[in-house]
Short mmCIF file of C-alpha atoms and ligand atoms in Angstrom, two decimals:
data_model
loop_
_atom_site.label_atom_id
_atom_site.label_comp_id
_atom_site.label_asym_id
_atom_site.label_seq_id
_atom_site.Cartn_x
_atom_site.Cartn_y
_atom_site.Cartn_z
CA MET A 239 0.00 0.00 0.00
CA ALA A 240 1.35 3.45 -0.89
CA GLU A 241 2.28 5.68 2.05
CA ILE A 242 1.96 9.42 1.49
CA THR A 243 2.80 12.39 3.71
CA VAL A 244 0.93 15.56 2.82
CA ILE A 245 2.18 18.83 4.29
CA GLY A 246 -0.02 21.84 3.72
CA SER A 247 -3.11 23.90 4.43
CA ALA A 248 -6.51 23.16 5.89
CA ASN A 249 -9.34 25.65 5.39
CA ILE A 250 -13.00 25.96 6.16
CA ASP A 251 -14.64 26.67 2.79
CA LEU A 252 -17.60 29.07 2.75
CA VAL A 253 -19.26 28.42 -0.58
CA VAL A 254 -22.12 30.16 -2.41
CA ASN A 255 -23.42 29.05 -5.82
CA VAL A 256 -24.30 31.96 -8.11
CA GLU A 257 -25.66 32.22 -11.64
CA HIS A 258 -22.64 34.24 -12.79
CA LEU A 259 -19.47 35.43 -11.04
CA PRO A 260 -19.73 39.13 -10.07
CA GLN A 261 -17.66 41.90 -11.65
CA ALA A 262 -15.88 44.35 -9.31
CA GLY A 263 -18.57 46.43 -7.62
CA GLU A 264 -21.42 44.10 -8.65
CA THR A 265 -23.73 42.31 -6.17
CA VAL A 266 -25.17 38.98 -7.28
CA PRO A 267 -27.78 36.81 -5.52
CA GLY A 268 -26.78 33.25 -4.63
CA GLY A 269 -27.94 29.98 -3.07
CA ASP A 270 -27.63 28.87 0.57
CA LEU A 271 -24.21 29.17 2.19
CA MET A 272 -22.36 25.82 2.41
CA THR A 273 -19.66 25.42 5.06
CA THR A 274 -17.33 22.54 4.18
CA PHE A 275 -13.84 21.19 4.81
CA GLY A 276 -11.27 22.42 2.29
CA GLY A 277 -7.76 23.80 1.84
CA LYS A 278 -5.46 22.43 -0.81
CA GLY A 279 -3.34 20.39 1.62
CA ALA A 280 -6.18 18.64 3.39
CA ASN A 281 -8.05 18.16 0.09
CA GLN A 282 -5.04 16.35 -1.36
CA ALA A 283 -4.65 14.27 1.80
CA VAL A 284 -8.29 13.14 1.65
CA ALA A 285 -7.99 12.49 -2.11
CA ALA A 286 -4.96 10.24 -1.51
CA ALA A 287 -6.70 8.43 1.36
CA ARG A 288 -9.77 7.74 -0.79
CA MET A 289 -7.46 6.26 -3.43
CA GLY A 290 -6.46 3.68 -0.80
CA ALA A 291 -3.13 5.06 0.47
CA THR A 292 -1.92 5.30 4.06
CA VAL A 293 -1.87 9.07 4.57
CA HIS A 294 -0.27 11.38 7.15
CA PHE A 295 -1.39 15.00 7.04
CA ALA A 296 0.67 17.74 8.72
CA GLY A 297 -1.14 21.07 8.84
CA ARG A 298 -1.92 23.81 11.36
CA LEU A 299 -5.44 24.50 12.61
CA GLY A 300 -6.52 27.47 14.74
CA ASN A 301 -7.85 28.36 18.20
CA ASP A 302 -11.53 27.79 17.34
CA ALA A 303 -14.20 25.09 17.30
CA TYR A 304 -13.37 24.28 13.66
CA ALA A 305 -10.00 22.81 14.70
CA GLU A 306 -11.50 19.91 16.64
CA GLN A 307 -14.20 19.29 14.04
CA TYR A 308 -11.55 19.23 11.31
CA GLN A 309 -9.31 16.80 13.20
CA THR A 310 -12.25 14.48 13.86
CA HIS A 311 -13.16 14.61 10.16
CA LEU A 312 -9.60 13.77 9.00
CA LEU A 313 -9.27 10.94 11.51
CA ARG A 314 -12.57 9.52 10.21
CA GLU A 315 -11.04 9.55 6.70
CA GLY A 316 -8.33 7.29 8.17
CA ILE A 317 -5.64 9.99 8.03
CA SER A 318 -3.01 10.25 10.78
CA LEU A 319 -2.13 13.69 12.14
CA PRO A 320 1.49 14.18 13.22
CA LEU A 321 0.79 17.81 14.22
CA LYS A 322 -2.14 18.08 16.62
CA GLU A 323 -1.51 21.31 18.59
CA PRO A 324 -3.66 24.21 17.34
CA VAL A 325 -2.03 27.61 16.76
CA PRO A 326 -3.04 29.52 19.94
CA HIS A 327 -3.27 33.01 18.43
CA ALA A 328 -4.91 32.49 15.02
CA PRO A 329 -8.19 31.20 13.62
CA THR A 330 -8.38 28.16 11.34
CA GLY A 331 -7.80 29.19 7.71
CA SER A 332 -10.85 29.90 5.59
CA ALA A 333 -11.74 30.34 1.94
CA LEU A 334 -14.58 32.40 0.46
CA ILE A 335 -15.71 30.67 -2.72
CA LEU A 336 -18.24 31.57 -5.42
CA VAL A 337 -19.17 28.94 -8.01
CA ASP A 338 -21.11 29.86 -11.16
CA ALA A 339 -23.62 27.85 -13.19
CA HIS A 340 -20.81 26.50 -15.44
CA GLY A 341 -18.74 25.23 -12.51
CA GLN A 342 -16.18 28.07 -12.69
CA ASN A 343 -15.10 29.61 -9.39
CA ILE A 344 -13.34 32.48 -7.70
CA ILE A 345 -11.65 31.94 -4.33
CA ALA A 346 -10.22 34.29 -1.71
CA VAL A 347 -8.21 32.62 1.04
CA SER A 348 -7.62 33.91 4.58
CA PRO A 349 -4.62 31.81 5.73
CA GLY A 350 -5.20 32.08 9.50
CA ALA A 351 -3.30 29.27 11.24
CA ASN A 352 -1.84 28.04 7.92
CA GLY A 353 0.27 31.20 7.86
CA HIS A 354 1.82 30.25 11.23
CA PHE A 355 3.13 26.86 10.06
CA THR A 356 6.85 27.22 10.81
CA PRO A 357 9.79 25.15 9.55
CA GLU A 358 10.34 24.07 13.20
CA ASP A 359 6.86 22.54 13.28
CA LEU A 360 8.24 19.92 10.92
CA ASP A 361 10.50 18.45 13.63
CA ASN A 362 7.62 16.10 14.49
CA CYS A 363 7.24 14.97 10.88
CA GLU A 364 10.67 13.57 10.09
CA LYS A 365 9.74 10.03 11.13
CA VAL A 366 6.63 9.78 8.91
CA LEU A 367 8.49 11.45 6.05
CA ARG A 368 11.22 8.85 6.19
CA ALA A 369 8.62 6.05 6.09
CA SER A 370 6.64 7.56 3.19
CA ASP A 371 6.86 6.84 -0.54
CA ARG A 372 5.85 10.39 -1.43
CA LEU A 373 5.80 13.87 0.09
CA LEU A 374 2.95 15.86 -1.44
CA LEU A 375 2.90 19.66 -1.03
CA GLN A 376 1.07 22.74 -2.26
CA ALA A 377 1.78 26.41 -1.49
CA GLU A 378 -0.83 27.72 0.96
CA ILE A 379 1.70 27.61 3.83
CA PRO A 380 4.86 29.72 4.29
CA ARG A 381 7.57 29.24 1.67
CA ASP A 382 10.32 28.47 4.21
CA THR A 383 8.24 25.63 5.63
CA ILE A 384 7.72 24.18 2.15
CA VAL A 385 11.45 24.40 1.44
CA ARG A 386 12.40 22.67 4.71
CA ALA A 387 9.86 19.91 4.09
CA ILE A 388 11.34 19.28 0.64
CA GLN A 389 14.88 19.29 2.04
CA LEU A 390 13.87 16.72 4.68
CA ALA A 391 12.29 14.53 2.00
CA ASN A 392 15.33 14.88 -0.29
CA THR A 393 17.57 13.74 2.58
CA ALA A 394 15.25 10.84 3.38
CA ASN A 395 15.04 9.80 -0.31
CA THR A 396 11.28 10.28 -0.22
CA ALA A 397 10.03 11.35 -3.66
CA VAL A 398 8.56 14.87 -3.73
CA VAL A 399 5.37 15.83 -5.59
CA PHE A 400 5.04 19.63 -5.53
CA ASN A 401 1.92 21.47 -6.68
CA PRO A 402 2.94 25.15 -6.31
CA SER A 403 -0.55 26.55 -5.99
CA PRO A 404 -0.87 29.46 -5.45
CA MET A 405 2.51 30.19 -7.10
CA PRO A 406 4.89 31.06 -4.21
CA GLU A 407 6.98 34.24 -4.47
CA GLY A 408 10.75 33.86 -4.35
CA PHE A 409 10.74 30.05 -4.33
CA PRO A 410 14.32 28.74 -4.70
CA TRP A 411 13.69 26.72 -7.87
CA GLY A 412 16.64 24.47 -8.62
CA GLU A 413 17.98 24.49 -5.06
CA VAL A 414 15.76 21.63 -3.88
CA HIS A 415 14.98 18.48 -5.87
CA LEU A 416 11.45 17.83 -7.14
CA ASP A 417 10.60 14.38 -8.44
CA TYR A 418 7.29 15.65 -9.84
CA LEU A 419 6.02 19.19 -10.39
CA ILE A 420 2.27 19.56 -11.06
CA VAL A 421 1.08 22.92 -12.40
CA ASN A 422 -1.97 24.18 -14.23
CA GLU A 423 -1.64 26.26 -17.41
CA THR A 424 -1.54 29.59 -15.57
CA GLU A 425 1.12 28.38 -13.14
CA ALA A 426 3.08 26.85 -16.05
CA GLN A 427 3.00 30.16 -17.91
CA ALA A 428 4.30 32.00 -14.83
CA LEU A 429 7.10 29.51 -14.28
CA ILE A 430 8.17 29.03 -17.88
CA GLY A 431 7.68 32.67 -18.81
CA VAL A 432 5.43 32.10 -21.86
CA ASP A 433 2.04 33.73 -22.39
CA THR A 434 0.49 30.96 -24.46
CA THR A 435 -1.55 27.88 -23.56
CA ASP A 436 -0.63 26.15 -26.83
CA ALA A 437 0.43 22.55 -26.02
CA GLU A 438 3.65 22.58 -28.06
CA SER A 439 4.93 25.78 -26.46
CA LEU A 440 4.04 24.53 -22.98
CA LEU A 441 5.86 21.25 -23.60
CA ARG A 442 8.92 23.05 -24.94
CA GLY A 443 8.92 25.29 -21.87
CA ALA A 444 8.31 22.36 -19.49
CA LYS A 445 11.45 20.66 -20.89
CA THR A 446 13.54 23.68 -19.94
CA LEU A 447 12.27 23.34 -16.34
CA LEU A 448 13.88 19.89 -16.03
CA ALA A 449 17.24 21.68 -15.75
CA ARG A 450 16.00 23.20 -12.46
CA SER A 451 16.32 19.90 -10.58
CA MET A 452 12.94 18.44 -11.58
CA ASP A 453 12.51 14.90 -12.94
CA CYS A 454 8.98 15.25 -14.29
CA VAL A 455 6.77 18.25 -15.09
CA VAL A 456 3.00 17.73 -15.38
CA ILE A 457 0.70 20.43 -16.77
CA THR A 458 -3.05 20.09 -16.18
CA ARG A 459 -5.27 21.97 -18.63
CA GLY A 460 -8.91 21.53 -17.56
CA ALA A 461 -10.71 19.50 -20.22
CA ALA A 462 -7.72 19.61 -22.62
CA PRO A 463 -5.21 16.73 -22.54
CA THR A 464 -2.77 16.71 -19.60
CA LEU A 465 0.84 17.22 -20.65
CA ALA A 466 3.95 15.72 -19.05
CA VAL A 467 7.66 15.71 -19.77
CA THR A 468 10.62 13.81 -18.34
CA ALA A 469 14.15 13.46 -19.73
CA GLN A 470 12.96 10.31 -21.53
CA GLU A 471 9.37 10.97 -22.63
CA THR A 472 6.78 13.53 -23.64
CA LEU A 473 3.13 12.68 -23.03
CA SER A 474 -0.28 14.13 -23.80
CA VAL A 475 -3.05 12.21 -22.02
CA GLU A 476 -6.75 12.77 -22.79
CA THR A 477 -9.12 13.72 -19.97
CA GLN A 478 -12.52 12.10 -19.40
CA PRO A 479 -15.44 13.86 -21.11
CA ILE A 480 -17.66 15.26 -18.32
CA THR A 481 -19.99 18.17 -17.68
CA PRO A 482 -18.42 20.10 -14.79
CA VAL A 483 -20.70 21.45 -12.07
CA ASP A 484 -17.97 22.62 -9.65
CA THR A 485 -14.22 22.48 -10.28
CA VAL A 486 -13.25 23.41 -6.68
CA GLY A 487 -10.84 20.71 -5.52
CA ALA A 488 -10.49 19.03 -8.95
CA GLY A 489 -6.79 19.98 -9.14
CA ASP A 490 -6.27 18.70 -5.60
CA THR A 491 -7.96 15.42 -6.48
CA PHE A 492 -5.64 15.08 -9.47
CA ALA A 493 -2.56 15.70 -7.31
CA GLY A 494 -3.61 13.26 -4.56
CA ALA A 495 -4.47 10.51 -7.04
CA PHE A 496 -1.29 11.12 -9.05
CA ALA A 497 0.90 10.80 -5.94
CA VAL A 498 -0.76 7.50 -5.04
CA ALA A 499 -0.60 6.13 -8.59
CA THR A 500 3.13 6.85 -9.01
CA ALA A 501 3.85 5.50 -5.51
CA GLU A 502 2.08 2.27 -6.48
CA GLY A 503 4.39 1.92 -9.47
CA MET A 504 2.00 2.84 -12.29
CA ASP A 505 3.96 4.17 -15.27
CA LEU A 506 3.61 7.86 -16.04
CA ALA A 507 0.92 7.47 -18.72
CA GLU A 508 -1.18 5.20 -16.48
CA ALA A 509 -0.75 7.52 -13.49
CA LEU A 510 -1.90 10.51 -15.56
CA ARG A 511 -4.94 8.63 -16.84
CA PHE A 512 -5.83 7.58 -13.29
CA ALA A 513 -5.39 11.13 -11.93
CA ASN A 514 -7.36 12.61 -14.86
CA GLY A 515 -10.23 10.23 -14.04
CA ALA A 516 -10.20 11.17 -10.35
CA GLY A 517 -10.06 14.91 -11.13
CA ALA A 518 -12.90 14.62 -13.65
CA LEU A 519 -15.17 12.83 -11.17
CA SER A 520 -14.60 15.49 -8.53
CA ALA A 521 -15.65 18.22 -11.00
CA THR A 522 -19.02 16.52 -11.51
CA ARG A 523 -19.98 17.19 -7.86
CA HIS A 524 -20.26 20.22 -5.60
CA GLY A 525 -17.74 21.09 -2.88
CA ALA A 526 -14.07 20.31 -2.27
CA GLN A 527 -13.68 17.29 0.02
CA VAL A 528 -17.31 16.22 -0.21
CA SER A 529 -16.81 15.80 -3.96
CA LEU A 530 -13.74 13.57 -3.78
CA PRO A 531 -14.25 10.18 -5.42
CA THR A 532 -13.34 6.77 -4.05
CA ARG A 533 -10.91 4.47 -5.80
CA THR A 534 -13.72 2.18 -6.93
CA GLU A 535 -15.49 5.10 -8.59
CA VAL A 536 -12.31 6.06 -10.47
CA GLU A 537 -11.68 2.49 -11.59
CA ASP A 538 -15.30 2.14 -12.74
CA LEU A 539 -15.03 5.35 -14.76
CA LEU A 540 -11.83 4.22 -16.47
CA ARG A 541 -12.98 0.66 -17.16
O1 LIG B 8 -8.14 23.96 -4.34
C1 LIG B 8 -9.36 24.24 -3.71
C2 LIG B 8 -9.12 24.83 -2.37
O2 LIG B 8 -8.51 26.10 -2.53
C3 LIG B 8 -10.37 25.11 -1.57
O3 LIG B 8 -10.79 24.01 -0.80
C4 LIG B 8 -10.01 26.33 -0.75
O4 LIG B 8 -9.91 26.09 0.61
C5 LIG B 8 -8.70 26.83 -1.34
O5 LIG B 8 -7.63 26.53 -0.53
#
């Protein structure tokens, strides 16, 4: 069974469905407020757990009632929590999310306790990191904490899957080793320095990133085929045809499933197909963690 350590954020998502996303200064009516568990780190941890992996999630919760509810929820998902102490002087992180009738969203994140996740907090995580097949990270926690986590994984020979979302400022690309980088088109453009979403240009740019101590670059593109490059191969893998109702958490589902698939030894093409299937299923349902599919559902879709 794959063993995955996820280090990252946990948020309470406050979600309202609207007909269309408002312009600046516009007020739009919406449906009932939904309060759900989210945050890119915890979403990816739950996604990996539902794909059947043993998962450890290290994240910081705040000094409020949400912290205990969140821990109970993650433990029920079968996830172990190496960091249990809440941050005493900050609330649990939260995200304000609007989703339109086509499944598109806008999100504003208030980091709260996630912003107080220090590199020293990782002292408790070294043991699980050493035992894990993959370290999976995103970028809703401080940059120095991300860097230390990657350094610990590099030393422990634990493969790193980094999803730099949102794109961190001043990240020391090339100074730490990434086994897999997962970016969407916008993040890829920012990193490669191109302003096109054309597949050939993205692939050319992704190849140049390999020189910055990365073994594999994956670019997700919504419904368009997912791209990937390594020193040996270049892949373009079709996504599943679906009608999206809510894409919140779809990228996190992809990342969690991809980490599990590669840890289980699937080859890159298989792992991308598996992750595409998981991401697609999550976009057919509302919410972040509530929308995450089980392994059986993904295998049924791909059969
Ligand atoms: O990727 C989706 C997540 O982004 C949401 O759950 C929200 O909390 C924000 O972190």
